[in-house]
Amino acid sequence: MFRGKNYKESAKLVDRTAAYDPAEAFDLVIKAAKAKFDETVELHIKLGVDSRHADQQVRGAIVLPHGTGKTPRVLVFCKDERVQEAIDAGADFAGGQDLVDRIQKENFFDYDVVVATPDMMSIVGRLGKVLGPKGLMPTPKAGTVTPNIAQAIEEIKAGKIEYRLDKTNIIHCPIGKVSFGTEKLVDNFQTLLDAVNKAKPAAAKGQYIRSCVTASTMGPGVKINALKQA
């Protein structure tokens, strides 16, 4: 794989065989971020579970104490009489069948999170095949199927993120920006790690957290010793 000059220079800062304490790890991520934009810092947690089994799923949502550095665009499915309530609460888009039609006919995906009131799930369910693969399908577990529209929007805008396993049993989540500095990134990291630990399935056997790696958008991966933090 071709690596640019900046990446190669940044990679020299990191001992790839070492697992760093969180503060050291995020210090390195910040030092290694050479891009001209404010890079996103991501966390990748590999778990000792098998996501093919329903009783070993790990999924949930939390509000990061310092947000993600990005204000997500929120689409709300609700009855006509609640559209204005959703807009007033900060929704970027709100509606019912009109939005379903727009998604189906126009491939409309100009939003980051979808919220739905329970009474709309009968029509939102028809979008499962298009919203599901994009990670946009609202679910009660993530708090995105709820009668309390205003609270859901407020939490999402404040930095609520959803975490869940991919097919390789890894959780990938943004936890902030390089500009946050080490302290805020450590706070966000610890909040996410605590949530993942609490979500440990009863069926999980052996070592639960297998590895934990952080990296900025354009920077090298840095291993974190997550076992000390569990």
mmCIF file of C-alpha atoms in Angstrom:
data_model
loop_
_atom_site.group_PDB
_atom_site.id
_atom_site.type_symbol
_atom_site.label_atom_id
_atom_site.label_comp_id
_atom_site.label_asym_id
_atom_site.label_seq_id
_atom_site.Cartn_x
_atom_site.Cartn_y
_atom_site.Cartn_z
ATOM 1 C CA MET A 1 0.000 0.000 0.000
ATOM 2 C CA PHE A 2 1.319 3.451 -0.925
ATOM 3 C CA ARG A 3 1.903 5.707 2.077
ATOM 4 C CA GLY A 4 2.542 9.439 1.786
ATOM 5 C CA LYS A 5 5.540 11.268 3.249
ATOM 6 C CA ASN A 6 3.530 12.707 6.164
ATOM 7 C CA TYR A 7 2.172 9.278 7.124
ATOM 8 C CA LYS A 8 5.664 7.747 7.075
ATOM 9 C CA GLU A 9 6.990 10.561 9.263
ATOM 10 C CA SER A 10 4.086 10.164 11.696
ATOM 11 C CA ALA A 11 4.479 6.391 11.827
ATOM 12 C CA LYS A 12 8.036 6.821 13.141
ATOM 13 C CA LEU A 13 6.563 8.323 16.331
ATOM 14 C CA VAL A 14 4.669 5.140 17.177
ATOM 15 C CA ASP A 15 6.046 1.850 18.490
ATOM 16 C CA ARG A 16 3.695 -0.593 16.751
ATOM 17 C CA THR A 17 4.513 -3.368 19.220
ATOM 18 C CA ALA A 18 3.580 -1.295 22.283
ATOM 19 C CA ALA A 19 0.189 -0.757 23.939
ATOM 20 C CA TYR A 20 0.151 2.723 25.445
ATOM 21 C CA ASP A 21 -1.757 4.173 28.366
ATOM 22 C CA PRO A 22 -4.673 6.299 27.043
ATOM 23 C CA ALA A 23 -3.081 9.706 27.711
ATOM 24 C CA GLU A 24 0.149 8.631 25.964
ATOM 25 C CA ALA A 25 -1.804 7.144 23.064
ATOM 26 C CA PHE A 26 -3.818 10.296 22.404
ATOM 27 C CA ASP A 27 -0.711 12.475 22.789
ATOM 28 C CA LEU A 28 0.836 10.428 19.988
ATOM 29 C CA VAL A 29 -2.300 10.610 17.826
ATOM 30 C CA ILE A 30 -2.289 14.410 18.151
ATOM 31 C CA LYS A 31 1.453 14.673 17.373
ATOM 32 C CA ALA A 32 1.066 12.354 14.382
ATOM 33 C CA ALA A 33 -1.838 14.306 12.847
ATOM 34 C CA LYS A 34 -0.248 16.239 9.972
ATOM 35 C CA ALA A 35 -3.268 17.038 7.784
ATOM 36 C CA LYS A 36 -4.297 20.631 7.094
ATOM 37 C CA PHE A 37 -7.792 19.970 8.460
ATOM 38 C CA ASP A 38 -8.986 19.076 11.958
ATOM 39 C CA GLU A 39 -8.772 15.290 11.758
ATOM 40 C CA THR A 40 -11.374 13.055 13.381
ATOM 41 C CA VAL A 41 -10.045 10.690 16.054
ATOM 42 C CA GLU A 42 -11.531 7.199 15.881
ATOM 43 C CA LEU A 43 -11.509 4.229 18.210
ATOM 44 C CA HIS A 44 -11.513 0.612 17.010
ATOM 45 C CA ILE A 45 -12.282 -2.023 19.669
ATOM 46 C CA LYS A 46 -11.982 -5.726 18.787
ATOM 47 C CA LEU A 47 -14.105 -7.941 21.026
ATOM 48 C CA GLY A 48 -13.904 -11.625 21.890
ATOM 49 C CA VAL A 49 -17.483 -12.350 20.814
ATOM 50 C CA ASP A 50 -19.152 -13.764 17.718
ATOM 51 C CA SER A 51 -21.571 -11.259 16.207
ATOM 52 C CA ARG A 52 -23.253 -14.029 14.186
ATOM 53 C CA HIS A 53 -24.995 -15.149 17.378
ATOM 54 C CA ALA A 54 -27.900 -13.060 18.672
ATOM 55 C CA ASP A 55 -26.853 -13.594 22.299
ATOM 56 C CA GLN A 56 -23.389 -12.148 21.625
ATOM 57 C CA GLN A 57 -24.423 -8.862 20.029
ATOM 58 C CA VAL A 58 -22.926 -5.698 21.499
ATOM 59 C CA ARG A 59 -24.839 -2.555 20.650
ATOM 60 C CA GLY A 60 -25.927 0.617 22.357
ATOM 61 C CA ALA A 61 -25.724 4.398 22.407
ATOM 62 C CA ILE A 62 -24.082 6.926 24.714
ATOM 63 C CA VAL A 63 -23.598 10.674 24.915
ATOM 64 C CA LEU A 64 -19.886 11.507 24.829
ATOM 65 C CA PRO A 65 -19.041 14.143 27.474
ATOM 66 C CA HIS A 66 -17.330 16.383 24.913
ATOM 67 C CA GLY A 67 -19.311 15.398 21.809
ATOM 68 C CA THR A 68 -17.675 14.300 18.567
ATOM 69 C CA GLY A 69 -16.758 17.708 17.167
ATOM 70 C CA LYS A 70 -19.405 17.295 14.496
ATOM 71 C CA THR A 71 -23.041 18.392 14.611
ATOM 72 C CA PRO A 72 -24.976 15.533 13.003
ATOM 73 C CA ARG A 73 -27.903 16.134 10.671
ATOM 74 C CA VAL A 74 -31.053 14.521 12.031
ATOM 75 C CA LEU A 75 -34.057 13.269 10.084
ATOM 76 C CA VAL A 76 -37.253 12.559 12.051
ATOM 77 C CA PHE A 77 -40.176 10.391 10.968
ATOM 78 C CA CYS A 78 -43.312 11.552 12.766
ATOM 79 C CA LYS A 79 -46.997 12.353 12.233
ATOM 80 C CA ASP A 80 -47.834 15.660 10.543
ATOM 81 C CA GLU A 81 -48.957 17.248 13.812
ATOM 82 C CA ARG A 82 -45.499 16.714 15.332
ATOM 83 C CA VAL A 83 -43.386 17.957 12.421
ATOM 84 C CA GLN A 84 -43.098 21.494 13.797
ATOM 85 C CA GLU A 85 -42.168 20.115 17.231
ATOM 86 C CA ALA A 86 -39.318 18.162 15.627
ATOM 87 C CA ILE A 87 -38.081 21.182 13.651
ATOM 88 C CA ASP A 88 -38.260 23.399 16.759
ATOM 89 C CA ALA A 89 -36.179 20.805 18.654
ATOM 90 C CA GLY A 90 -33.433 21.000 16.030
ATOM 91 C CA ALA A 91 -34.328 18.354 13.444
ATOM 92 C CA ASP A 92 -32.902 19.075 9.998
ATOM 93 C CA PHE A 93 -35.698 17.164 8.271
ATOM 94 C CA ALA A 94 -39.075 15.967 9.576
ATOM 95 C CA GLY A 95 -42.065 14.316 7.961
ATOM 96 C CA GLY A 96 -43.785 11.044 7.217
ATOM 97 C CA GLN A 97 -44.739 9.388 3.940
ATOM 98 C CA ASP A 98 -43.274 12.344 2.029
ATOM 99 C CA LEU A 99 -39.797 11.507 3.357
ATOM 100 C CA VAL A 100 -40.271 7.792 2.701
ATOM 101 C CA ASP A 101 -41.110 8.609 -0.929
ATOM 102 C CA ARG A 102 -38.125 10.938 -1.212
ATOM 103 C CA ILE A 103 -35.747 8.269 0.091
ATOM 104 C CA GLN A 104 -37.181 5.574 -2.174
ATOM 105 C CA LYS A 105 -37.457 7.659 -5.331
ATOM 106 C CA GLU A 106 -34.615 10.161 -5.013
ATOM 107 C CA ASN A 107 -32.011 8.218 -2.965
ATOM 108 C CA PHE A 108 -32.160 10.980 -0.366
ATOM 109 C CA PHE A 109 -29.475 10.344 2.287
ATOM 110 C CA ASP A 110 -28.351 13.851 3.240
ATOM 111 C CA TYR A 111 -28.461 13.163 7.013
ATOM 112 C CA ASP A 112 -26.475 11.283 9.661
ATOM 113 C CA VAL A 113 -29.083 9.967 12.127
ATOM 114 C CA VAL A 114 -32.703 8.889 11.755
ATOM 115 C CA VAL A 115 -35.235 9.153 14.597
ATOM 116 C CA ALA A 116 -38.780 7.770 14.440
ATOM 117 C CA THR A 117 -41.776 7.830 16.743
ATOM 118 C CA PRO A 118 -43.128 4.306 17.456
ATOM 119 C CA ASP A 119 -46.342 4.981 15.512
ATOM 120 C CA MET A 120 -44.286 5.557 12.337
ATOM 121 C CA MET A 121 -42.353 2.282 12.344
ATOM 122 C CA SER A 122 -44.956 0.529 10.197
ATOM 123 C CA ILE A 123 -43.976 2.738 7.241
ATOM 124 C CA VAL A 124 -40.329 3.278 8.224
ATOM 125 C CA GLY A 125 -39.913 -0.518 8.269
ATOM 126 C CA ARG A 126 -40.317 -0.516 4.492
ATOM 127 C CA LEU A 127 -36.996 1.336 4.280
ATOM 128 C CA GLY A 128 -35.061 -1.372 6.127
ATOM 129 C CA LYS A 129 -33.246 -2.567 3.008
ATOM 130 C CA VAL A 130 -31.914 0.907 2.204
ATOM 131 C CA LEU A 131 -31.430 2.408 5.682
ATOM 132 C CA GLY A 132 -30.119 -0.785 7.327
ATOM 133 C CA PRO A 133 -26.909 -1.227 5.295
ATOM 134 C CA LYS A 134 -26.057 2.447 5.895
ATOM 135 C CA GLY A 135 -26.500 2.085 9.667
ATOM 136 C CA LEU A 136 -29.396 4.552 9.590
ATOM 137 C CA MET A 137 -32.316 2.348 10.609
ATOM 138 C CA PRO A 138 -33.834 3.668 13.868
ATOM 139 C CA THR A 139 -33.970 1.184 16.761
ATOM 140 C CA PRO A 140 -35.283 1.309 20.337
ATOM 141 C CA LYS A 141 -31.916 0.022 21.622
ATOM 142 C CA ALA A 142 -30.141 3.087 20.251
ATOM 143 C CA GLY A 143 -32.874 5.389 21.545
ATOM 144 C CA THR A 144 -33.834 6.422 18.026
ATOM 145 C CA VAL A 145 -37.323 4.916 18.164
ATOM 146 C CA THR A 146 -38.986 7.036 20.817
ATOM 147 C CA PRO A 147 -42.086 9.145 21.483
ATOM 148 C CA ASN A 148 -39.807 11.796 23.039
ATOM 149 C CA ILE A 149 -38.558 13.483 19.875
ATOM 150 C CA ALA A 150 -37.094 16.586 21.525
ATOM 151 C CA GLN A 151 -34.951 14.643 24.000
ATOM 152 C CA ALA A 152 -33.654 12.301 21.283
ATOM 153 C CA ILE A 153 -32.660 15.201 19.026
ATOM 154 C CA GLU A 154 -31.032 17.092 21.908
ATOM 155 C CA GLU A 155 -28.898 14.073 22.875
ATOM 156 C CA ILE A 156 -27.849 13.390 19.287
ATOM 157 C CA LYS A 157 -26.843 17.010 18.711
ATOM 158 C CA ALA A 158 -24.949 16.983 22.042
ATOM 159 C CA GLY A 159 -22.735 14.107 20.899
ATOM 160 C CA LYS A 160 -24.695 10.890 21.257
ATOM 161 C CA ILE A 161 -23.130 8.079 19.262
ATOM 162 C CA GLU A 162 -24.258 4.552 18.520
ATOM 163 C CA TYR A 163 -21.763 1.716 18.845
ATOM 164 C CA ARG A 164 -22.185 -1.765 17.418
ATOM 165 C CA LEU A 165 -20.162 -4.677 16.131
ATOM 166 C CA ASP A 166 -19.322 -5.096 12.487
ATOM 167 C CA LYS A 167 -19.026 -8.520 10.853
ATOM 168 C CA THR A 168 -15.440 -8.879 12.083
ATOM 169 C CA ASN A 169 -16.464 -8.246 15.733
ATOM 170 C CA ILE A 170 -14.952 -4.764 15.815
ATOM 171 C CA ILE A 171 -16.622 -1.569 17.051
ATOM 172 C CA HIS A 172 -15.628 1.565 15.110
ATOM 173 C CA CYS A 173 -16.534 4.953 16.629
ATOM 174 C CA PRO A 174 -15.501 8.596 16.277
ATOM 175 C CA ILE A 175 -14.591 10.024 19.685
ATOM 176 C CA GLY A 176 -13.641 13.588 18.814
ATOM 177 C CA LYS A 177 -11.243 15.777 16.870
ATOM 178 C CA VAL A 178 -7.487 16.293 17.130
ATOM 179 C CA SER A 179 -8.207 19.859 18.317
ATOM 180 C CA PHE A 180 -9.929 18.486 21.447
ATOM 181 C CA GLY A 181 -6.583 17.827 23.094
ATOM 182 C CA THR A 182 -5.562 14.791 25.133
ATOM 183 C CA GLU A 183 -7.750 15.324 28.201
ATOM 184 C CA LYS A 184 -11.084 15.524 26.344
ATOM 185 C CA LEU A 185 -10.180 12.586 24.096
ATOM 186 C CA VAL A 186 -9.331 10.473 27.162
ATOM 187 C CA ASP A 187 -12.688 11.408 28.750
ATOM 188 C CA ASN A 188 -14.598 10.410 25.610
ATOM 189 C CA PHE A 189 -12.558 7.207 25.260
ATOM 190 C CA GLN A 190 -13.224 6.163 28.850
ATOM 191 C CA THR A 191 -16.953 6.863 28.497
ATOM 192 C CA LEU A 192 -17.184 4.657 25.402
ATOM 193 C CA LEU A 193 -15.026 1.901 26.892
ATOM 194 C CA ASP A 194 -17.145 1.841 30.076
ATOM 195 C CA ALA A 195 -20.310 1.508 27.983
ATOM 196 C CA VAL A 196 -18.832 -1.344 25.919
ATOM 197 C CA ASN A 197 -17.743 -3.156 29.092
ATOM 198 C CA LYS A 198 -21.216 -2.781 30.624
ATOM 199 C CA ALA A 199 -22.737 -4.185 27.423
ATOM 200 C CA LYS A 200 -20.703 -7.406 27.687
ATOM 201 C CA PRO A 201 -23.023 -10.315 26.763
ATOM 202 C CA ALA A 202 -23.476 -13.087 29.323
ATOM 203 C CA ALA A 203 -22.613 -15.559 26.541
ATOM 204 C CA ALA A 204 -19.167 -13.994 25.953
ATOM 205 C CA LYS A 205 -16.351 -16.333 27.010
ATOM 206 C CA GLY A 206 -12.639 -15.689 27.479
ATOM 207 C CA GLN A 207 -11.013 -12.292 27.016
ATOM 208 C CA TYR A 208 -13.701 -9.741 26.134
ATOM 209 C CA ILE A 209 -11.636 -6.808 24.860
ATOM 210 C CA ARG A 210 -9.023 -8.263 22.522
ATOM 211 C CA SER A 211 -7.488 -5.022 21.262
ATOM 212 C CA CYS A 212 -8.082 -1.300 21.199
ATOM 213 C CA VAL A 213 -6.579 1.016 18.565
ATOM 214 C CA THR A 214 -6.989 4.748 18.016
ATOM 215 C CA ALA A 215 -6.034 6.798 14.977
ATOM 216 C CA SER A 216 -6.717 10.151 13.389
ATOM 217 C CA THR A 217 -8.210 10.336 9.879
ATOM 218 C CA MET A 218 -4.832 10.388 8.120
ATOM 219 C CA GLY A 219 -2.566 9.121 10.887
ATOM 220 C CA PRO A 220 -1.145 5.756 11.982
ATOM 221 C CA GLY A 221 -2.889 3.465 14.455
ATOM 222 C CA VAL A 222 -1.851 3.589 18.106
ATOM 223 C CA LYS A 223 -2.606 0.642 20.404
ATOM 224 C CA ILE A 224 -4.148 1.411 23.795
ATOM 225 C CA ASN A 225 -3.772 -0.842 26.815
ATOM 226 C CA ALA A 226 -7.531 -1.066 27.424
ATOM 227 C CA LEU A 227 -7.304 -3.864 29.995
ATOM 228 C CA LYS A 228 -5.969 -1.431 32.603
ATOM 229 C CA GLN A 229 -8.974 0.794 31.986
ATOM 230 C CA ALA A 230 -11.661 -1.891 32.172
#
